[in-house]
Short mmCIF file of C-alpha atoms in Angstrom, two decimals:
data_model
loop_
_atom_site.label_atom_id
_atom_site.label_comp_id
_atom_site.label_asym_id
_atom_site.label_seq_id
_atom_site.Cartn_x
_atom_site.Cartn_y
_atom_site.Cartn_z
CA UNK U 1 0.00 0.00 0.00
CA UNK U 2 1.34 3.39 -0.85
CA UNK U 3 2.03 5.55 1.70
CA UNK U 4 2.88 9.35 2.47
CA UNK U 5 5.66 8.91 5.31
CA UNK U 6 7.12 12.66 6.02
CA UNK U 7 6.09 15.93 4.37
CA UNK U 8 8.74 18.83 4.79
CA UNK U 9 7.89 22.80 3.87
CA UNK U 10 10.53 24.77 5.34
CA UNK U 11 11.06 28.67 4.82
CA UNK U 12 14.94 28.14 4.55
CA UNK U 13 17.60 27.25 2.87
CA UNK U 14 19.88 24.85 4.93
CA UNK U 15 22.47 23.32 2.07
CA UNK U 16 24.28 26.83 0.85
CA UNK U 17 28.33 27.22 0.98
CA UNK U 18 30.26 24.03 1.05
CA UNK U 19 29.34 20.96 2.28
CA UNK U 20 32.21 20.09 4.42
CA UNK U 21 30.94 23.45 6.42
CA UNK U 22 27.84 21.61 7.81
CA UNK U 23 24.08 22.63 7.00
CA UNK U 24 22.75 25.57 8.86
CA UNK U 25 20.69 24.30 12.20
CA UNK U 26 17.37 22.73 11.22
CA UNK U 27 14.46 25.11 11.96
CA UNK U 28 11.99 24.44 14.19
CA UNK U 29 8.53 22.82 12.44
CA UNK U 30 9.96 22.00 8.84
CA UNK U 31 8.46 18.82 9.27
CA UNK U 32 4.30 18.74 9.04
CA UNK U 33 1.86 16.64 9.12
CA UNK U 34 0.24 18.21 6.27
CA UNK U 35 1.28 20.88 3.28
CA UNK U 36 -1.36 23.09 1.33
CA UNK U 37 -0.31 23.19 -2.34
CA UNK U 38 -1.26 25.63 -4.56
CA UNK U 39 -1.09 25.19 -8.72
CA UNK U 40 1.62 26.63 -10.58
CA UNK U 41 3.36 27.81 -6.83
CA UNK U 42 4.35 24.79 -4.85
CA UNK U 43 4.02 24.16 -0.89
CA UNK U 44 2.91 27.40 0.95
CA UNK U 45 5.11 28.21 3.35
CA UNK U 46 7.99 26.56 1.58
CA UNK U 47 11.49 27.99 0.15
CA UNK U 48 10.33 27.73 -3.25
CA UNK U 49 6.84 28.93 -3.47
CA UNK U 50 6.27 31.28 -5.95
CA UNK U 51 9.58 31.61 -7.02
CA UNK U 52 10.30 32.01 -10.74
CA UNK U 53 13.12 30.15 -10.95
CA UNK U 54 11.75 27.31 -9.46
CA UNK U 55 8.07 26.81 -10.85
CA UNK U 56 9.23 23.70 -13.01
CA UNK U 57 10.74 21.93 -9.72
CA UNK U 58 8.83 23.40 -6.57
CA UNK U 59 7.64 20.21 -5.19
CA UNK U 60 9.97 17.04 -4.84
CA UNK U 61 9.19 13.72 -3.93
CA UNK U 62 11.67 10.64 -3.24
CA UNK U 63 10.87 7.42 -2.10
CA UNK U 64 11.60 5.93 0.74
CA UNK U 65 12.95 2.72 -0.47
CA UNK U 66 15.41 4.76 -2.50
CA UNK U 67 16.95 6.31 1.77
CA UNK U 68 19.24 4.53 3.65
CA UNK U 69 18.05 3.45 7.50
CA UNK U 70 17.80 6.09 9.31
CA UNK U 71 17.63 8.91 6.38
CA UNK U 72 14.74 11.13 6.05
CA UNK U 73 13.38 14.38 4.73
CA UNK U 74 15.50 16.70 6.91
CA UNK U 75 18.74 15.09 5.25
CA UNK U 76 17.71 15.29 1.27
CA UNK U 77 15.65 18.67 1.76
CA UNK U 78 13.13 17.46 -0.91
CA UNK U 79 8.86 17.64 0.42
CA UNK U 80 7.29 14.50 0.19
CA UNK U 81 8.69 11.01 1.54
CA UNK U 82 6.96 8.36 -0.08
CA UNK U 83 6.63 4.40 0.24
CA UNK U 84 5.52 2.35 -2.26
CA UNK U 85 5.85 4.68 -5.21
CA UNK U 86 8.88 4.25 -7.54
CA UNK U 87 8.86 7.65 -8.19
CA UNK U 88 11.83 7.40 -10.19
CA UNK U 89 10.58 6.14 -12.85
CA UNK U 90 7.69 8.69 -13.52
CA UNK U 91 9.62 11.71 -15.33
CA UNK U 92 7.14 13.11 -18.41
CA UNK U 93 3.71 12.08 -16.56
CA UNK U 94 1.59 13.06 -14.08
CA UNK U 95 1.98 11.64 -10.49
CA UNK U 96 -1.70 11.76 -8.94
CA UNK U 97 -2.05 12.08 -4.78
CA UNK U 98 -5.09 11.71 -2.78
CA UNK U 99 -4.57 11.46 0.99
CA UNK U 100 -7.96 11.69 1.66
CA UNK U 101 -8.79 15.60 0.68
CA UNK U 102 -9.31 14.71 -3.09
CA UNK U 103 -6.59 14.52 -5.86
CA UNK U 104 -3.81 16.32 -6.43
CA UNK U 105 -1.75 16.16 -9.90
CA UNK U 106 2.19 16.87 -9.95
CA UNK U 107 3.34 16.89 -13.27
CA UNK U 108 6.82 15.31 -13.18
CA UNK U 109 9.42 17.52 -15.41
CA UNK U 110 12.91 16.13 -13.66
CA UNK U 111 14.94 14.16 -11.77
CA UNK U 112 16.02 15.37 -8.60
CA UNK U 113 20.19 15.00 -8.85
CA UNK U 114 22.00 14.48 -5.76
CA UNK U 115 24.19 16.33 -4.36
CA UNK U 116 27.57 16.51 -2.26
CA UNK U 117 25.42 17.63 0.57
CA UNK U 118 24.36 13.89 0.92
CA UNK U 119 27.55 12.74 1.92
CA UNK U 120 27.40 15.21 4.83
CA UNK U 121 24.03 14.61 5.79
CA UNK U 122 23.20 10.99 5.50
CA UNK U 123 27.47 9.79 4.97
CA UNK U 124 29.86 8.71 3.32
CA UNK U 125 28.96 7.25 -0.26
CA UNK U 126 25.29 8.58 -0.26
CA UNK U 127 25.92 10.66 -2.91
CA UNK U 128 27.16 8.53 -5.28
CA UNK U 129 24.25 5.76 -3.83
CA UNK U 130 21.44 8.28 -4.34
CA UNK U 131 22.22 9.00 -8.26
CA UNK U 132 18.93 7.87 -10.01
CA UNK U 133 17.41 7.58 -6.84
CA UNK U 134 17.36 11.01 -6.04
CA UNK U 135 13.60 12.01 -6.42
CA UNK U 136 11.60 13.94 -8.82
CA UNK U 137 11.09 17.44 -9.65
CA UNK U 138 7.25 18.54 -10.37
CA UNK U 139 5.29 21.36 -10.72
CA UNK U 140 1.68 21.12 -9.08
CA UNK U 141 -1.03 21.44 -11.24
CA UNK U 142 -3.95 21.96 -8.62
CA UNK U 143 -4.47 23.44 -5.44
CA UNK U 144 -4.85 20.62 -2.82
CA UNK U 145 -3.78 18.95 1.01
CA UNK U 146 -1.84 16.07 1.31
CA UNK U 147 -1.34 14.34 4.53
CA UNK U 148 0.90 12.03 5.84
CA UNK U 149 -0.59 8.50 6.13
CA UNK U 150 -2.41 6.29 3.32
CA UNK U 151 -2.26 7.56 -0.38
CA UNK U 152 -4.21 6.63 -3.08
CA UNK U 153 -2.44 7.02 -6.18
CA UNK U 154 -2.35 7.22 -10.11
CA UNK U 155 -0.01 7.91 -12.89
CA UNK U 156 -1.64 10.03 -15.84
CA UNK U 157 -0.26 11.61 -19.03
CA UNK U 158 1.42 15.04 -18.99
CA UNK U 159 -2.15 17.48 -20.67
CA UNK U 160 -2.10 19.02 -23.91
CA UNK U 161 -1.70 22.29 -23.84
#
């Protein structure tokens, strides 16, 4: 059964300078049980919401089978920890969500790339463990809640525009 295990929407930017610095502290809340998503915009209350630059990647997802024990949301910075999903392999459709407060449609543009941060966070080797397991970029395509918990879910073409 598919499953939404962490969400994450946090109003900073933790991974900046160089890794071997360290990540700046975590802040306090950045895990939820819930995130409000709003079309074209991403996760209120997250880094990337509404920005530009990032309205082709401002939700990610990774799965949790793609984590080493112990890793979570905190240490990969993406939004949405999922089990049961191979989210991986969904680049050019649309990844469907419904944790209960009706659908919600993520078209998948990317892959989310690792980065040297990983080996920092998580240790050693993650980095080069986590390519093409790294996640997927998307940009949300309806306003919605998703909760952590149960998830029904569905993989639909990319619409015609």
């Amino acid at each position: 059964m598919a499953e939404i295990v962490q969400l994450l929407a946090s109003g900073v930017r933790r991974f900046q300078g160089r890794p071997a610095d360290g990540p700046s502290p975590e802040p306090p809340g950045e895990l939820v049980e819930q995130v409000r998503i709003r079309a074209q915009l991403g996760i209120v209350g997250d880094r990337y919401f509404g920005r530009q630059a990032h309205r082709d990647a401002s939700v990610t997802v990774i799965a949790q089978e793609s984590l080493p024990p112990g890793a979570d949301l905190t240490h990969v910075r993406r939004n949405i920890l999922t089990s049961g999903i191979a989210v991986d392999d969904l680049v050019g459709s649309v990844l469907v969500l419904d944790s209960g407060d009706g659908p919600v449609r993520l078209r998948v543009n990317r892959p989310a790339h690792p980065c040297a941060w990983m080996d920092v966070t998580i240790g050693p080797g993650a980095w080069r463990a986590l390519r093409g397991h790294g996640g997927i970029r998307c940009t949300p395509l309806d306003d919605g809640i998703l909760r952590v918990g149960p998830v029904e879910v569905s993989i639909a073409p990319i619409p015609q525009a």
